[in-house]
Tab-separated table of C-alpha atoms in Angstrom:
chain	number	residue	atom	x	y	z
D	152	UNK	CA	-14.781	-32.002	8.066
D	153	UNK	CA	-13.339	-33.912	11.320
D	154	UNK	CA	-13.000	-37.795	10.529
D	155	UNK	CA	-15.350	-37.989	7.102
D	156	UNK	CA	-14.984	-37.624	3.651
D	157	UNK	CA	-14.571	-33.985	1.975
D	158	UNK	CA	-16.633	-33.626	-1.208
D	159	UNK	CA	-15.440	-31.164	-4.253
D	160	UNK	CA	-17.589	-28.675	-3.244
D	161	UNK	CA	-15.935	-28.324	0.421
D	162	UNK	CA	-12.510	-28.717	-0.989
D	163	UNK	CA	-13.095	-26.306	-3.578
D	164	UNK	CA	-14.231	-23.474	-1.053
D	165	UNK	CA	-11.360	-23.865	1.076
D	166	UNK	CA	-8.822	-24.317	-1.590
D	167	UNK	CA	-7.805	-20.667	-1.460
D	168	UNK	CA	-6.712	-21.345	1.728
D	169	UNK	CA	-5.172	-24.379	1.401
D	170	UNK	CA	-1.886	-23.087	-0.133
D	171	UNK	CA	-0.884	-21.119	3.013
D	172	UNK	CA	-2.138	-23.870	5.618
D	173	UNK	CA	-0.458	-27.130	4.296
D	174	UNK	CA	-0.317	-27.780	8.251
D	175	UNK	CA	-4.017	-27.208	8.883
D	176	UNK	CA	-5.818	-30.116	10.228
D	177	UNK	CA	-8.256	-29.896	7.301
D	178	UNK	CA	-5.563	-30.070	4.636
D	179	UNK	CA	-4.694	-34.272	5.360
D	180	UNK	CA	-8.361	-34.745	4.413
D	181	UNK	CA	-7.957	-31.976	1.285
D	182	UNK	CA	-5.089	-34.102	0.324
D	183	UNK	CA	-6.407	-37.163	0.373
D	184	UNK	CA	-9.572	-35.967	-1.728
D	185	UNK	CA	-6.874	-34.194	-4.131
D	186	UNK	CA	-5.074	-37.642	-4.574
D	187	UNK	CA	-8.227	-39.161	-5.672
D	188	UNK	CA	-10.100	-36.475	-7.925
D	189	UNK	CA	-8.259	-34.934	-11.038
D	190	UNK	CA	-10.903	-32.140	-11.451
D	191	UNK	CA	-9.933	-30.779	-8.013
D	192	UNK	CA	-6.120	-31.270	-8.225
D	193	UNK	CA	-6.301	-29.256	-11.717
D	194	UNK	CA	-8.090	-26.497	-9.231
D	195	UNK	CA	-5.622	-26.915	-6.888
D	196	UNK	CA	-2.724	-26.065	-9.461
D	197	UNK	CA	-4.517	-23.450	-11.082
D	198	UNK	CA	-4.263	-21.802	-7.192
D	199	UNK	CA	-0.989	-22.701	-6.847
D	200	UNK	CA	-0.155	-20.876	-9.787
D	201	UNK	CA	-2.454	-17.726	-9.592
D	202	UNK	CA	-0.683	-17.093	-6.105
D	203	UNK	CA	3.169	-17.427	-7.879
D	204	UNK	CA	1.857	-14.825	-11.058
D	205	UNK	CA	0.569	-12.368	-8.236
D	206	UNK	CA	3.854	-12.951	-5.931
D	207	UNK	CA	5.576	-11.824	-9.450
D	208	UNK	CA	3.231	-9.201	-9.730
D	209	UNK	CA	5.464	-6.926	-7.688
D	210	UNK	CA	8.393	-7.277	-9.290
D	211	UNK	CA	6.925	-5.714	-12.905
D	212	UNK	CA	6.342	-2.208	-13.050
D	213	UNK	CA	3.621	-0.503	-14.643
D	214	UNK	CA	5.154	2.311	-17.220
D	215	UNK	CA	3.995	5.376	-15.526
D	216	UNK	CA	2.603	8.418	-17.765
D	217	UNK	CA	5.436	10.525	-19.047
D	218	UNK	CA	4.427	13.721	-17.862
D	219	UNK	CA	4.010	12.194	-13.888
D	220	UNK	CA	7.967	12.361	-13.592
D	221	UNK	CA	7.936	15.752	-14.444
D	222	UNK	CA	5.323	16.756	-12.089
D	223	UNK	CA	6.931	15.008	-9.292
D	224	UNK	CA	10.057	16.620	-9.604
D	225	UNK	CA	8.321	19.719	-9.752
D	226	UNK	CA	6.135	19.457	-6.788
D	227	UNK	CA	8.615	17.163	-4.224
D	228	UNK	CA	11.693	18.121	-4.448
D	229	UNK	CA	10.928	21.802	-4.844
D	230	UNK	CA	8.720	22.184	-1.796
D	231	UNK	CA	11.683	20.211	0.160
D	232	UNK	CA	14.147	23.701	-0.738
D	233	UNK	CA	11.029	25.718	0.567
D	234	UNK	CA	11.234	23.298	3.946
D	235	UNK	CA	14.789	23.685	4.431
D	236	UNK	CA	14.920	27.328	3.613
D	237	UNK	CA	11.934	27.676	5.963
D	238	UNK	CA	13.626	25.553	8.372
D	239	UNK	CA	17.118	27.877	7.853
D	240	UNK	CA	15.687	31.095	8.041
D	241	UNK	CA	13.718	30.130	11.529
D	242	UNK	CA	16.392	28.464	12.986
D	243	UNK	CA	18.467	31.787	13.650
D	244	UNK	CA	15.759	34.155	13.654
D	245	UNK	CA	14.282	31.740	16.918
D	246	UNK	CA	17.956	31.291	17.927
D	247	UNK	CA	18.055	35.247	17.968
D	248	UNK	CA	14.297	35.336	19.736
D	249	UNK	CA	15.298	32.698	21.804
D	250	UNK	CA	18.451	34.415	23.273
D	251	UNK	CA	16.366	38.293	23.440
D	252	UNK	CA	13.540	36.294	25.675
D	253	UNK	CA	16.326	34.996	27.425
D	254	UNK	CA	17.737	38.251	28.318
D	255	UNK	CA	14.563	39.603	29.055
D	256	UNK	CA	13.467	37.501	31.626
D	257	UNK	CA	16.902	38.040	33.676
D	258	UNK	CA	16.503	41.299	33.410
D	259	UNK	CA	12.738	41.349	34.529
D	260	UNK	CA	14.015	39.016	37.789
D	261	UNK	CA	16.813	41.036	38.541
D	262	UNK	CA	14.860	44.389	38.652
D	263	UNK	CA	12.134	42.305	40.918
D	264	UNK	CA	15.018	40.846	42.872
D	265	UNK	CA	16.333	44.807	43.081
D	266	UNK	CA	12.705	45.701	43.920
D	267	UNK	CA	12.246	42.826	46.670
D	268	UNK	CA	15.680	43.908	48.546
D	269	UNK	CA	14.840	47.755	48.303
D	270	UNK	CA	10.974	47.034	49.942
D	271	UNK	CA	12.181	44.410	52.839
D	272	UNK	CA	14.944	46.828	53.647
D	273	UNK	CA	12.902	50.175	53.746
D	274	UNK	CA	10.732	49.313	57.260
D	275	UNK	CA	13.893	48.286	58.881
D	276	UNK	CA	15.656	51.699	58.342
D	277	UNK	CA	12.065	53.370	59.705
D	278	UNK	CA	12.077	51.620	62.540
D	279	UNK	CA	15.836	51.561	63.349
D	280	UNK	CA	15.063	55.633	62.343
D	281	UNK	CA	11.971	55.432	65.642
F	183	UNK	CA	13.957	-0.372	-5.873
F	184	UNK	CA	15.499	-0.043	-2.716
F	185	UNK	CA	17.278	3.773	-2.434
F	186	UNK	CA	20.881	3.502	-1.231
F	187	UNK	CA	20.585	4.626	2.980
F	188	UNK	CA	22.483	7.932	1.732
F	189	UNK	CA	19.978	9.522	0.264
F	190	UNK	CA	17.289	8.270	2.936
F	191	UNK	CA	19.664	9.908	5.132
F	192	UNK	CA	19.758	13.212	3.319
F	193	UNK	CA	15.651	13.172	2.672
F	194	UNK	CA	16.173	13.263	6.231
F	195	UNK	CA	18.030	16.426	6.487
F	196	UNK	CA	15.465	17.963	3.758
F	197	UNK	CA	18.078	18.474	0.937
F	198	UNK	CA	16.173	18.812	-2.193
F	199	UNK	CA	18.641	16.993	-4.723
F	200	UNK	CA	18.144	14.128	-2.244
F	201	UNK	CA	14.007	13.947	-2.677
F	202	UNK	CA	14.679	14.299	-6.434
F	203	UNK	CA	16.739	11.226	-6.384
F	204	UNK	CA	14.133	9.374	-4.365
F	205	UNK	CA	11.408	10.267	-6.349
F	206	UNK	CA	13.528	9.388	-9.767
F	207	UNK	CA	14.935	5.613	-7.929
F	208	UNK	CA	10.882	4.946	-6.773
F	209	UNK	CA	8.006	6.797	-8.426
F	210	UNK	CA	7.550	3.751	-11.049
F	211	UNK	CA	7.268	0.978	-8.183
F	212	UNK	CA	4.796	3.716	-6.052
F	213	UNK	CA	2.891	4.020	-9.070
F	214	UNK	CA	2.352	0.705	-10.093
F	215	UNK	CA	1.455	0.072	-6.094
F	216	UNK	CA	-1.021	2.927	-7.008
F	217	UNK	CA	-2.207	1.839	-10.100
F	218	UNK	CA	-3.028	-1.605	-8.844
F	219	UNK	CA	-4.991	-0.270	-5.826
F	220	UNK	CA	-6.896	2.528	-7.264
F	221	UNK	CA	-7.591	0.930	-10.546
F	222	UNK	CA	-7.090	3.855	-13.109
F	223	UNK	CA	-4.425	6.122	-14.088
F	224	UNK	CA	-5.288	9.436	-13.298
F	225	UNK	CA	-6.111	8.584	-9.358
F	226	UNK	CA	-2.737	6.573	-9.347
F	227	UNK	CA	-0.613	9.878	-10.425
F	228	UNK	CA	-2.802	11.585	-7.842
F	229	UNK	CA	-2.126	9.202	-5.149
F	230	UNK	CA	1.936	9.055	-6.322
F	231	UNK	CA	1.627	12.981	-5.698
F	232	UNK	CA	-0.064	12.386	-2.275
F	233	UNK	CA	2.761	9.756	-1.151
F	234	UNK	CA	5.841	11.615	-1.648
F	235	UNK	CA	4.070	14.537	0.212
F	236	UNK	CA	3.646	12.736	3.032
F	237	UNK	CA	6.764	10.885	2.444
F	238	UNK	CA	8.408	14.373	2.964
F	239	UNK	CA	6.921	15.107	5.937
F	240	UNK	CA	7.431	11.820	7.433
F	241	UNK	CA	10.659	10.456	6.255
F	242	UNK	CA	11.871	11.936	9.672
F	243	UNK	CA	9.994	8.862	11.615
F	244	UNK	CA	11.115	6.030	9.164
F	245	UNK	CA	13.554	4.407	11.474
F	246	UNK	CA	15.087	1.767	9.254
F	247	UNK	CA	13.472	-0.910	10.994
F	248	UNK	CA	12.040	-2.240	8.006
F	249	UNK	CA	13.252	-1.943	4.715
F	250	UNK	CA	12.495	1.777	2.870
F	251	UNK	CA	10.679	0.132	0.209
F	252	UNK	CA	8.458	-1.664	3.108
F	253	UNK	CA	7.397	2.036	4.840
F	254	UNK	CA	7.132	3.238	0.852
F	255	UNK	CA	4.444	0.869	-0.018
F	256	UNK	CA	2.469	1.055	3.588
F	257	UNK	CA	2.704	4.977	2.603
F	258	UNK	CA	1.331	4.775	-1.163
F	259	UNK	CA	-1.073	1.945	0.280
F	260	UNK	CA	-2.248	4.334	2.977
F	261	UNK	CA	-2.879	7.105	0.502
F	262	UNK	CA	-4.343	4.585	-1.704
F	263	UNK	CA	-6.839	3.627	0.497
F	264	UNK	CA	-7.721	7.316	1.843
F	265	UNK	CA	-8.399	8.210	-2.196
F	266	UNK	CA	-10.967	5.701	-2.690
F	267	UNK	CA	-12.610	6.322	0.488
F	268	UNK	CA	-12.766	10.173	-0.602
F	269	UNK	CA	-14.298	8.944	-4.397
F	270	UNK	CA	-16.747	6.794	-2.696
F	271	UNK	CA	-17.085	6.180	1.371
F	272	UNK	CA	-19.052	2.951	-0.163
F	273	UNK	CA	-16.494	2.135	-3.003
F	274	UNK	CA	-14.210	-0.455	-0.793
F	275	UNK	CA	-17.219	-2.188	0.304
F	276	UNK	CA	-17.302	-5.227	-1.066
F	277	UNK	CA	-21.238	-5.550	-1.228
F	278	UNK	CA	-20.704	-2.918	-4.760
F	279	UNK	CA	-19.055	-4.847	-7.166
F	280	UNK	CA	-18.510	-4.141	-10.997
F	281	UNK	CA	-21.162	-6.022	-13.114
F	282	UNK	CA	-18.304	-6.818	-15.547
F	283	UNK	CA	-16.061	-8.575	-13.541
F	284	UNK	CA	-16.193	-11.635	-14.588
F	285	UNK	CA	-15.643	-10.089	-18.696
F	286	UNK	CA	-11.962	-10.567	-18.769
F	287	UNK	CA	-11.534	-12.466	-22.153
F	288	UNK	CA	-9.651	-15.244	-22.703
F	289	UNK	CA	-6.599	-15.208	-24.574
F	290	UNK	CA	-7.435	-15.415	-28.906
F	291	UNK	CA	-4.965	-18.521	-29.538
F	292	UNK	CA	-3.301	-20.432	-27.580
F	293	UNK	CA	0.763	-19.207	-27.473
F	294	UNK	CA	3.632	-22.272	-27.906
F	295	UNK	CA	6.051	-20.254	-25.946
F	296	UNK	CA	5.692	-20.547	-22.432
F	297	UNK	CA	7.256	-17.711	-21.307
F	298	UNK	CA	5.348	-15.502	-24.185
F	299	UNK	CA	2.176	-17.210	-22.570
F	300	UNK	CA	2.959	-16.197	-19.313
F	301	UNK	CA	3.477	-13.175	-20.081
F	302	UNK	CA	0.808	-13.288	-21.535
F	303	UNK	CA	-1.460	-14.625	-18.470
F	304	UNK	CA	0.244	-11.552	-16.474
F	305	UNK	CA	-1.231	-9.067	-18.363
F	306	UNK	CA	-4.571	-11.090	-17.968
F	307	UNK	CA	-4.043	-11.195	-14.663
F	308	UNK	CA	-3.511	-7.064	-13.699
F	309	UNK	CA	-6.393	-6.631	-16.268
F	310	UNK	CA	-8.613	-9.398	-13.645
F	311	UNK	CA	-7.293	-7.770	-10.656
F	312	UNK	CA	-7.886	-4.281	-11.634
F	313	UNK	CA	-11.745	-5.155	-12.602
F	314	UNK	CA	-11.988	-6.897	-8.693
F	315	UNK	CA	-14.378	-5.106	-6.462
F	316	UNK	CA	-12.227	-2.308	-4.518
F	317	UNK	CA	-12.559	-3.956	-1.361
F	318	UNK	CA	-11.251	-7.875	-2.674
F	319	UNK	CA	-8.627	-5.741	-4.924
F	320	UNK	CA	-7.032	-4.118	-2.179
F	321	UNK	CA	-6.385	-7.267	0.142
F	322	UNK	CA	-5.204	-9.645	-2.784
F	323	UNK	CA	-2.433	-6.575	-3.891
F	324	UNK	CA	-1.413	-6.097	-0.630
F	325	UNK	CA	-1.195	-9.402	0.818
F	326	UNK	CA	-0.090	-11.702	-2.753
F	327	UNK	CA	1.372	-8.758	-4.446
F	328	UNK	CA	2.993	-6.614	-1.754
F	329	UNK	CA	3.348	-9.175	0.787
F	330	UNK	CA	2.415	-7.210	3.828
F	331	UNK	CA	0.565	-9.483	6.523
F	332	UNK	CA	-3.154	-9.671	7.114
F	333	UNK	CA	-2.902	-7.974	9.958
F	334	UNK	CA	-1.510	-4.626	8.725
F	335	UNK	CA	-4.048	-4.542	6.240
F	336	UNK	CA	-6.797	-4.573	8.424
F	337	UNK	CA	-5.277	-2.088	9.933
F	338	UNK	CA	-5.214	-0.414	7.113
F	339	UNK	CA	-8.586	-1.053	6.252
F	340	UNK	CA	-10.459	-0.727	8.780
F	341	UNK	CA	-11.307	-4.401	9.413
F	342	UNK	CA	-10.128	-7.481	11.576
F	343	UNK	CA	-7.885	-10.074	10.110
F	344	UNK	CA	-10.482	-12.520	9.510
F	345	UNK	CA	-12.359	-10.658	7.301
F	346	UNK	CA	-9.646	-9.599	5.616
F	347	UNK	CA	-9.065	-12.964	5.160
F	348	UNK	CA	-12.804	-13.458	3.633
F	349	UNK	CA	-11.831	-11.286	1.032
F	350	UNK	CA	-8.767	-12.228	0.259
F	351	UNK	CA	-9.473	-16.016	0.052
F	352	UNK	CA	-13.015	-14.992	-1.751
F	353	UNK	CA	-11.120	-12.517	-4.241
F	354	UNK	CA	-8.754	-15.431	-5.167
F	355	UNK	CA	-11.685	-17.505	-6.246
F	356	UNK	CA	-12.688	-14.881	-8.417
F	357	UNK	CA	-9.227	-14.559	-9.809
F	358	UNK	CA	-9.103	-17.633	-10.414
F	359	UNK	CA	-12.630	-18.065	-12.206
F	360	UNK	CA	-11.132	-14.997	-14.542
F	361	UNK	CA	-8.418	-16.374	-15.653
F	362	UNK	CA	-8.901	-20.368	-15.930
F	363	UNK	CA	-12.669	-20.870	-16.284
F	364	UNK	CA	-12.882	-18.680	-19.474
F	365	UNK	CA	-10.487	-20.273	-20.965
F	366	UNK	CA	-12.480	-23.743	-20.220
F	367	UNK	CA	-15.817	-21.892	-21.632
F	368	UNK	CA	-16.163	-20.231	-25.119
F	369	UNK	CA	-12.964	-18.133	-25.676
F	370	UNK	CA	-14.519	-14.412	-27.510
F	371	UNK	CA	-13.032	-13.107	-30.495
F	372	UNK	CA	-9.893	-11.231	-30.592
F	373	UNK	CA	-9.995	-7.378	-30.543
F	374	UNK	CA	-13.149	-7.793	-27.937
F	375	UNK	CA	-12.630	-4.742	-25.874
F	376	UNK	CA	-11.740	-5.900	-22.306
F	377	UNK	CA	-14.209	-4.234	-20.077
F	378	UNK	CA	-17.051	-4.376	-22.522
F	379	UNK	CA	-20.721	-5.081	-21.397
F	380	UNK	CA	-22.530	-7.828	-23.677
């Protein structure tokens, strides 16, 4: 479109666009054509005014079925307490796991520690024994 | 509606009473997010159901970077978007489209009231949107409706920003043919059914 006149087909295929790219190059040319043809600038508006119903689109709720509350609360909010009584019930019993591991393990490295002493000590009693 | 940061905070810490509160302050908003993505009522319970599961699980990772409502709708969108692709792999391509589409009817007489009329053209409007293609629906809810950017719904989708663009520009046109060009043309009879074949 750079330089020549836009026709109503072009403008009316990028109209969509138009609203959100006021600063595109293409839109002096769009505006121009707009200026001079009433057909198009009744397009335009009708644009303009689809994209303000769907912006207030968001704000009006669709009445959900009655019965979808109910299920909600039923489903959500119930397996939540299983979570947190999940999550309470595993918290000490790994706290408790946690700590018997623990213990093992020291134990286990003391009695090779014990072991380790007793076997580097044994040849030097044989041979201070020969 | 945006839930006070007190509750987020206790959804957090799994308390129960919490999640009922969030579910009772948002399940109409995620299920008119649903509703308008999915296009019928049963899937949009079914995808409500599906977004406060995950919502559950994930509530730990919402930050508070954006607003709640924000992560609410990319969750209910997400979910949205994963239910039509189970229905249908094919359904959000944009090449199947409904043969009716163009069938919503214009309104029987012509209301004084402008607010009544526009009210009026609303309710013309979710019945147009909800008889778009799958693939133009989703883009024009979630970018004109939901404001999220064209980016994230690509993401979202599965497709670059420009041709989420394409659709979005392509399902305005078709919006716009819906609601304005019938009107122009012969308007039907009242008590046509809306969705009707001829």
């Amino acid at each position: 479109m750079d330089g020549r006149k836009v026709d109503c087909r072009e403008v009316r295929e990028y109209l969509p666009a138009y609203l959100e790219q006021p600063q595109d190059l293409v839109s002096g040319q769009v505006s121009r054509h707009l200026k001079g043809c009433a057909d198009c600038r009744v397009r335009a508006g009708q644009f303009r005014d689809l994209c303000v119903l769907l912006s207030e689109l968001s704000g009006t709720v669709i009445e959900p079925p009655s019965a979808l509350l109910a299920t909600l609360l039923q489903k959500v909010p119930g397996r939540a307490a299983r979570r947190a009584q999940l999550h309470r019930l595993t918290k000490p019993a790994l706290g408790a796991g946690g700590a018997l591991l623990a213990a093992g393990v020291a134990g286990a490295l003391f009695a090779r520690g014990r072991n380790r002493r007793t076997s580097v000590h044994r040849p030097r009693r044989v041979l201070a024994r020969a | 509606m945006e839930p006070p940061a007190s509750v987020i905070e206790a959804c957090k810490r799994a308390e129960p009473q919490a999640f009922e509160q969030l579910v009772r302050l948002t399940y109409r908003d995620v299920y008119s997010l649903a509703l308008r993505l999915v296009g019928n009522p049963e899937d949009a319970a079914e995808v409500s159901q599906e977004t406060y599961m995950k919502v559950l699980k994930s509530i730990k990772t919402f930050r508070g970077d954006s607003k709640f409502s924000t992560w609410l709708y990319r969750v209910t969108s997400n979910a949205a978007i994963s239910s039509l692709r189970r229905q249908a792999p094919r359904r959000l391509d944009v090449a199947l489209e409904p043969d009716d589409w163009h069938r919503i009817p214009a309104p029987a007489s012509a209301d004084p009231a402008v607010s009544v009329e526009r009210r009026h053209l609303r309710k013309r409007l979710e019945a147009a949107v909800a008889s778009l293609p799958p693939g133009y629906r989703t883009v024009v809810v979630m970018k004109d409706v939901y404001d999220q950017s064209l980016q994230e719904i690509g993401k979202q989708l599965g497709i670059t920003e420009g041709a989420a663009k394409v659709r979005l520009f392509r399902a305005r046109q078709r919006l716009r043919e819906m609601l304005y060009e019938e009107d122009e043309a012969a308007p039907p009879k009242a008590g046509k059914a809306h969705h009707g074949r001829p």
